[in-house]
mmCIF file of C-alpha atoms and ligand atoms in Angstrom:
data_model
loop_
_atom_site.group_PDB
_atom_site.id
_atom_site.type_symbol
_atom_site.label_atom_id
_atom_site.label_comp_id
_atom_site.label_asym_id
_atom_site.label_seq_id
_atom_site.Cartn_x
_atom_site.Cartn_y
_atom_site.Cartn_z
ATOM 1 C CA UNK B 1 -167.571 3.583 20.226
ATOM 2 C CA UNK B 2 -168.316 3.363 16.718
ATOM 3 C CA UNK B 3 -169.844 -0.239 15.178
ATOM 4 C CA UNK B 4 -167.957 -2.855 12.743
ATOM 5 C CA UNK B 5 -168.399 -3.833 9.288
ATOM 6 C CA UNK B 6 -168.553 -7.399 8.968
ATOM 7 C CA UNK B 7 -167.933 -8.610 5.537
ATOM 8 C CA UNK B 8 -169.290 -11.732 4.042
ATOM 9 C CA UNK B 9 -168.520 -12.949 0.931
ATOM 10 C CA UNK B 10 -168.600 -16.568 -0.644
ATOM 11 C CA UNK B 11 -169.886 -18.163 -4.387
ATOM 12 C CA UNK B 12 -173.231 -18.455 -4.749
ATOM 13 C CA UNK B 13 -174.745 -21.170 -3.049
ATOM 14 C CA UNK B 14 -171.651 -21.468 -0.684
ATOM 15 C CA UNK B 15 -174.739 -21.248 2.072
ATOM 16 C CA UNK B 16 -174.353 -17.675 3.302
ATOM 17 C CA UNK B 17 -177.553 -16.502 3.587
ATOM 18 C CA UNK B 18 -178.899 -19.275 5.785
ATOM 19 C CA UNK B 19 -175.676 -18.494 7.694
ATOM 20 C CA UNK B 20 -176.088 -14.519 7.933
ATOM 21 C CA UNK B 21 -179.842 -15.261 8.742
ATOM 22 C CA UNK B 22 -178.372 -17.547 12.250
ATOM 23 C CA UNK B 23 -175.964 -15.095 13.354
ATOM 24 C CA UNK B 24 -178.284 -12.457 13.024
ATOM 25 C CA UNK B 25 -180.744 -14.347 15.235
ATOM 26 C CA UNK B 26 -177.907 -15.507 17.786
ATOM 27 C CA UNK B 27 -175.729 -12.032 17.946
ATOM 28 C CA UNK B 28 -177.434 -8.497 19.491
ATOM 29 C CA UNK B 29 -176.316 -5.191 18.004
ATOM 30 C CA UNK B 30 -175.742 -6.464 14.866
ATOM 31 C CA UNK B 31 -178.107 -5.607 11.845
ATOM 32 C CA UNK B 32 -178.092 -6.904 8.069
ATOM 33 C CA UNK B 33 -177.494 -4.309 5.340
ATOM 34 C CA UNK B 34 -180.128 -4.750 2.916
ATOM 35 C CA UNK B 35 -178.138 -3.975 -0.702
ATOM 36 C CA UNK B 36 -180.060 -2.648 -3.648
ATOM 37 C CA UNK B 37 -180.468 -5.152 -6.678
ATOM 38 C CA UNK B 38 -182.030 -4.402 -10.133
ATOM 39 C CA UNK B 39 -181.838 -8.732 -10.720
ATOM 40 C CA UNK B 40 -185.339 -10.118 -10.466
ATOM 41 C CA UNK B 41 -186.986 -11.709 -7.591
ATOM 42 C CA UNK B 42 -186.903 -14.987 -6.362
ATOM 43 C CA UNK B 43 -189.989 -16.944 -5.130
ATOM 44 C CA UNK B 44 -190.006 -16.592 -1.394
ATOM 45 C CA UNK B 45 -187.746 -13.223 -1.172
ATOM 46 C CA UNK B 46 -189.154 -10.248 0.498
ATOM 47 C CA UNK B 47 -188.691 -6.412 -0.680
ATOM 48 C CA UNK B 48 -187.319 -4.811 1.495
ATOM 49 C CA UNK B 49 -185.392 -7.630 3.624
ATOM 50 C CA UNK B 50 -183.502 -9.734 1.255
ATOM 51 C CA UNK B 51 -183.125 -6.715 -0.818
ATOM 52 C CA UNK B 52 -184.420 -3.390 -2.670
ATOM 53 C CA UNK B 53 -185.456 -4.461 -6.210
ATOM 54 C CA UNK B 54 -184.705 -1.528 -8.679
ATOM 55 C CA UNK B 55 -184.482 -1.076 -11.873
ATOM 56 C CA UNK B 56 -181.156 -0.290 -14.041
ATOM 57 C CA UNK B 57 -182.828 3.185 -14.698
ATOM 58 C CA UNK B 58 -182.770 3.832 -10.591
ATOM 59 C CA UNK B 59 -179.667 1.895 -9.779
ATOM 60 C CA UNK B 60 -177.484 4.435 -12.255
ATOM 61 C CA UNK B 61 -179.198 7.183 -10.785
ATOM 62 C CA UNK B 62 -178.274 6.210 -6.940
ATOM 63 C CA UNK B 63 -174.525 5.641 -8.431
ATOM 64 C CA UNK B 64 -174.826 9.287 -10.056
ATOM 65 C CA UNK B 65 -176.158 10.379 -6.725
ATOM 66 C CA UNK B 66 -173.405 8.812 -4.648
ATOM 67 C CA UNK B 67 -175.617 6.418 -2.950
ATOM 68 C CA UNK B 68 -173.324 3.327 -2.757
ATOM 69 C CA UNK B 69 -170.638 2.511 -0.144
ATOM 70 C CA UNK B 70 -169.736 -0.056 -3.206
ATOM 71 C CA UNK B 71 -171.273 -1.079 -6.133
ATOM 72 C CA UNK B 72 -170.510 -4.224 -8.919
ATOM 73 C CA UNK B 73 -172.115 -5.950 -11.181
ATOM 74 C CA UNK B 74 -172.601 -9.293 -10.289
ATOM 75 C CA UNK B 75 -173.807 -12.456 -12.635
ATOM 76 C CA UNK B 76 -174.773 -9.739 -15.115
ATOM 77 C CA UNK B 77 -177.023 -8.036 -12.556
ATOM 78 C CA UNK B 78 -176.199 -4.796 -10.303
ATOM 79 C CA UNK B 79 -175.473 -5.163 -6.530
ATOM 80 C CA UNK B 80 -174.924 -1.866 -3.972
ATOM 81 C CA UNK B 81 -174.355 -0.842 -0.554
ATOM 82 C CA UNK B 82 -176.743 1.801 0.319
ATOM 83 C CA UNK B 83 -174.146 4.587 2.268
ATOM 84 C CA UNK B 84 -176.479 6.393 4.466
ATOM 85 C CA UNK B 85 -177.672 3.299 6.228
ATOM 86 C CA UNK B 86 -174.387 1.441 7.158
ATOM 87 C CA UNK B 87 -173.058 4.849 8.120
ATOM 88 C CA UNK B 88 -175.880 5.517 10.694
ATOM 89 C CA UNK B 89 -175.292 1.871 12.194
ATOM 90 C CA UNK B 90 -172.079 2.378 12.636
ATOM 91 C CA UNK B 91 -172.455 6.127 14.262
ATOM 92 C CA UNK B 92 -174.657 4.773 16.819
ATOM 93 C CA UNK B 93 -172.540 2.059 18.064
ATOM 94 C CA UNK B 94 -173.941 -1.026 16.322
ATOM 95 C CA UNK B 95 -172.394 -3.636 13.905
ATOM 96 C CA UNK B 96 -172.964 -4.086 10.469
ATOM 97 C CA UNK B 97 -172.981 -7.604 8.562
ATOM 98 C CA UNK B 98 -172.990 -7.214 4.657
ATOM 99 C CA UNK B 99 -173.159 -10.040 2.172
ATOM 100 C CA UNK B 100 -171.191 -8.858 -1.245
ATOM 101 C CA UNK B 101 -169.057 -10.074 -3.563
ATOM 102 C CA UNK B 102 -165.650 -10.050 -3.861
ATOM 103 C CA UNK B 103 -165.422 -7.056 -5.894
ATOM 104 C CA UNK B 104 -167.575 -5.128 -3.731
ATOM 105 C CA UNK B 105 -165.272 -6.363 -0.407
ATOM 106 C CA UNK B 106 -162.461 -5.203 -2.761
ATOM 107 C CA UNK B 107 -163.730 -1.748 -2.538
ATOM 108 C CA UNK B 108 -164.639 -1.767 0.728
ATOM 109 C CA UNK B 109 -161.442 -2.384 1.745
ATOM 110 C CA UNK B 110 -160.055 1.061 1.118
ATOM 111 C CA UNK B 111 -162.761 2.602 2.689
ATOM 112 C CA UNK B 112 -163.388 1.182 5.890
ATOM 113 C CA UNK B 113 -160.270 -0.009 7.118
ATOM 114 C CA UNK B 114 -161.013 -1.444 9.753
ATOM 115 C CA UNK B 115 -163.671 -3.890 8.867
ATOM 116 C CA UNK B 116 -163.532 -7.213 9.252
ATOM 117 C CA UNK B 117 -163.752 -9.736 5.973
ATOM 118 C CA UNK B 118 -165.031 -13.371 6.348
ATOM 119 C CA UNK B 119 -164.879 -15.688 3.250
ATOM 120 C CA UNK B 120 -166.960 -18.547 3.253
ATOM 121 C CA UNK B 121 -166.231 -21.481 1.279
ATOM 122 C CA UNK B 122 -168.304 -24.966 0.344
ATOM 123 C CA UNK B 123 -167.048 -28.006 1.475
ATOM 124 C CA UNK B 124 -166.610 -28.476 -2.700
ATOM 125 C CA UNK B 125 -167.432 -27.702 -5.854
ATOM 126 C CA UNK B 126 -169.557 -30.992 -6.557
ATOM 127 C CA UNK B 127 -171.737 -29.592 -3.342
ATOM 128 C CA UNK B 128 -171.768 -26.093 -4.538
ATOM 129 C CA UNK B 129 -173.090 -26.840 -7.845
ATOM 130 C CA UNK B 130 -175.771 -29.380 -5.942
ATOM 131 C CA UNK B 131 -177.084 -26.794 -3.378
ATOM 132 C CA UNK B 132 -177.148 -24.488 -6.521
ATOM 133 C CA UNK B 133 -179.357 -26.703 -8.707
ATOM 134 C CA UNK B 134 -181.629 -28.220 -5.128
ATOM 135 C CA UNK B 135 -182.983 -24.454 -4.919
ATOM 136 C CA UNK B 136 -184.534 -24.143 -7.539
ATOM 137 C CA UNK B 137 -184.352 -20.400 -8.247
ATOM 138 C CA UNK B 138 -181.887 -20.583 -11.216
ATOM 139 C CA UNK B 139 -182.440 -21.146 -14.800
ATOM 140 C CA UNK B 140 -179.965 -23.691 -16.272
ATOM 141 C CA UNK B 141 -177.828 -20.828 -17.896
ATOM 142 C CA UNK B 142 -177.661 -18.595 -14.518
ATOM 143 C CA UNK B 143 -176.075 -21.712 -12.987
ATOM 144 C CA UNK B 144 -173.201 -21.940 -15.547
ATOM 145 C CA UNK B 145 -172.850 -18.235 -15.023
ATOM 146 C CA UNK B 146 -172.492 -18.712 -10.950
ATOM 147 C CA UNK B 147 -169.936 -22.361 -11.387
ATOM 148 C CA UNK B 148 -167.889 -20.644 -13.717
ATOM 149 C CA UNK B 149 -166.941 -17.611 -11.688
ATOM 150 C CA UNK B 150 -166.167 -19.800 -8.896
ATOM 151 C CA UNK B 151 -162.549 -20.388 -9.164
ATOM 152 C CA UNK B 152 -162.141 -16.717 -9.374
ATOM 153 C CA UNK B 153 -164.094 -16.006 -6.468
ATOM 154 C CA UNK B 154 -162.229 -18.509 -4.412
ATOM 155 C CA UNK B 155 -159.039 -17.535 -5.317
ATOM 156 C CA UNK B 156 -160.086 -14.113 -3.604
ATOM 157 C CA UNK B 157 -160.293 -15.744 -0.710
ATOM 158 C CA UNK B 158 -156.631 -15.267 0.538
ATOM 159 C CA UNK B 159 -157.489 -11.479 1.053
ATOM 160 C CA UNK B 160 -159.581 -12.014 3.494
ATOM 161 C CA UNK B 161 -159.333 -12.250 6.994
ATOM 162 C CA UNK B 162 -161.055 -15.506 7.786
ATOM 163 C CA UNK B 163 -162.322 -18.600 5.924
ATOM 164 C CA UNK B 164 -164.920 -20.622 7.119
ATOM 165 C CA UNK B 165 -165.670 -23.837 5.449
ATOM 166 C CA UNK B 166 -169.249 -24.243 5.246
ATOM 167 C CA UNK B 167 -169.903 -27.952 5.698
ATOM 168 C CA UNK B 168 -173.132 -27.537 7.799
ATOM 169 C CA UNK B 169 -175.055 -23.987 8.608
ATOM 170 C CA UNK B 170 -174.798 -24.192 12.056
ATOM 171 C CA UNK B 171 -171.046 -24.736 12.887
ATOM 172 C CA UNK B 172 -170.611 -22.653 10.349
ATOM 173 C CA UNK B 173 -173.078 -19.877 11.422
ATOM 174 C CA UNK B 174 -171.097 -20.807 15.080
ATOM 175 C CA UNK B 175 -168.120 -19.880 13.928
ATOM 176 C CA UNK B 176 -169.349 -16.697 12.474
ATOM 177 C CA UNK B 177 -170.523 -15.914 15.626
ATOM 178 C CA UNK B 178 -167.653 -16.244 17.461
ATOM 179 C CA UNK B 179 -165.099 -14.303 14.852
ATOM 180 C CA UNK B 180 -167.953 -10.977 15.813
ATOM 181 C CA UNK B 181 -167.601 -11.502 19.278
ATOM 182 C CA UNK B 182 -163.853 -12.157 19.832
ATOM 183 C CA UNK B 183 -163.608 -9.025 17.490
ATOM 184 C CA UNK B 184 -166.068 -7.237 20.045
ATOM 185 C CA UNK B 185 -163.360 -8.055 22.805
ATOM 186 C CA UNK B 186 -160.692 -6.807 21.154
ATOM 187 C CA UNK B 187 -162.235 -3.550 20.112
ATOM 188 C CA UNK B 188 -163.428 -2.937 23.710
ATOM 189 C CA UNK B 189 -159.977 -4.200 25.308
ATOM 190 C CA UNK B 190 -158.158 -1.620 22.370
ATOM 191 C CA UNK B 191 -160.596 1.290 23.810
ATOM 192 C CA UNK B 192 -159.844 0.280 27.562
ATOM 193 C CA UNK B 193 -155.620 0.609 26.742
ATOM 194 C CA UNK B 194 -156.256 3.583 25.106
ATOM 195 C CA UNK B 195 -157.892 5.416 27.643
ATOM 196 C CA UNK B 196 -155.482 4.462 30.014
ATOM 197 C CA UNK B 197 -152.802 5.460 27.967
ATOM 198 C CA UNK B 198 -154.387 8.882 28.400
ATOM 199 C CA UNK B 199 -155.182 8.545 31.886
ATOM 200 C CA UNK B 200 -151.517 8.145 32.518
ATOM 201 C CA UNK B 201 -150.316 11.340 30.134
ATOM 202 C CA UNK B 202 -152.534 13.843 31.848
ATOM 203 C CA UNK B 203 -151.756 12.066 35.406
ATOM 204 C CA UNK B 204 -147.896 12.215 34.307
ATOM 205 C CA UNK B 205 -148.287 16.084 32.775
ATOM 206 C CA UNK B 206 -150.061 17.641 35.929
ATOM 207 C CA UNK B 207 -147.063 15.946 37.809
ATOM 208 C CA UNK B 208 -149.070 15.720 41.186
ATOM 209 C CA UNK B 209 -149.423 11.808 42.065
ATOM 210 C CA UNK B 210 -146.471 9.670 42.156
ATOM 211 C CA UNK B 211 -146.403 5.742 41.589
ATOM 212 C CA UNK B 212 -148.459 4.950 44.436
ATOM 213 C CA UNK B 213 -151.429 6.475 43.090
ATOM 214 C CA UNK B 214 -151.061 5.409 39.415
ATOM 215 C CA UNK B 215 -150.277 1.463 41.120
ATOM 216 C CA UNK B 216 -154.033 1.873 42.592
ATOM 217 C CA UNK B 217 -155.301 2.197 39.299
ATOM 218 C CA UNK B 218 -153.648 -0.519 37.613
ATOM 219 C CA UNK B 219 -151.124 1.927 36.035
ATOM 220 C CA UNK B 220 -147.360 1.686 36.178
HETATM 221 P P1 5GP R 301 -177.813 -13.424 -4.886
HETATM 222 O O1 5GP R 301 -178.249 -12.720 -6.437
HETATM 223 O O2 5GP R 301 -177.611 -14.592 -5.284
HETATM 224 O O3 5GP R 301 -179.092 -13.075 -4.420
HETATM 225 O O4 5GP R 301 -176.265 -12.568 -5.032
HETATM 226 C C1 5GP R 301 -175.749 -12.805 -5.620
HETATM 227 C C2 5GP R 301 -174.311 -11.991 -5.552
HETATM 228 O O5 5GP R 301 -174.516 -10.597 -5.229
HETATM 229 C C3 5GP R 301 -174.006 -12.649 -4.125
HETATM 230 O O6 5GP R 301 -172.101 -13.141 -4.057
HETATM 231 C C4 5GP R 301 -173.469 -11.792 -3.402
HETATM 232 O O7 5GP R 301 -173.094 -12.018 -2.228
HETATM 233 C C5 5GP R 301 -173.903 -10.690 -4.172
HETATM 234 N N1 5GP R 301 -174.126 -9.186 -3.333
HETATM 235 C C6 5GP R 301 -175.292 -8.996 -2.714
HETATM 236 N N2 5GP R 301 -175.263 -7.759 -2.433
HETATM 237 C C7 5GP R 301 -174.456 -6.966 -2.652
HETATM 238 C C8 5GP R 301 -173.857 -6.035 -3.042
HETATM 239 O O8 5GP R 301 -174.647 -4.528 -2.454
HETATM 240 N N3 5GP R 301 -172.488 -5.874 -3.276
HETATM 241 C C9 5GP R 301 -172.419 -6.350 -3.944
HETATM 242 N N4 5GP R 301 -170.994 -6.272 -4.527
HETATM 243 N N5 5GP R 301 -172.296 -7.473 -4.311
HETATM 244 C C10 5GP R 301 -173.616 -7.990 -3.555
#
């Protein structure tokens, strides 16, 4: 069985990073897709863990080589999801979680049609602004840019499969975990149904066994 993509978006300051970190430590068989970015590294960030930090030139050449499953310009910097990484995990049956913006999510929707899209919103605009200021990682100008596009981003939430309000990180993380686990359950059930359908077809084609045999295996 192949893995699934869980795409998380939400305005800057909505608390996605904290939530995703918690989800990753609580759910097995789930990997984080580390994006490439041209923005500069913030204090506390680890190269290769939070992002692969690259120059604009390097990013442009990766676009040309088709290295990204999607990429977008966000708040004046480039961000991209490395294609090889997510394809490798999906092929080996591992689920992948991505933290990407609304443009990137839109692009992925056309490529991975069974991906699950989750949008994280802060409880209010005021709380979002407070969180952005509290984390003290952006300049004032950068905070204004980020706040400026919040309404546009939130308007895109209607295209997502789930909207999670982040009033408390632990609760929001648990809600996302519930989405992932129930999706896995559903996928498992789907493949069981497909197996049953195939078994029923084979048995009927051979026309050897009657209804008693079918009932024995739970088939009608
Ligand atoms: P930040 O600079 O605060 O880490 O991220 C800014 C925005 O870029 C966030 O909304 C984040 O979800 C988004 N982002 C991070 N990585 C990617 C990516 O690979 N592709 C796209 N399209 N957006 C990304």
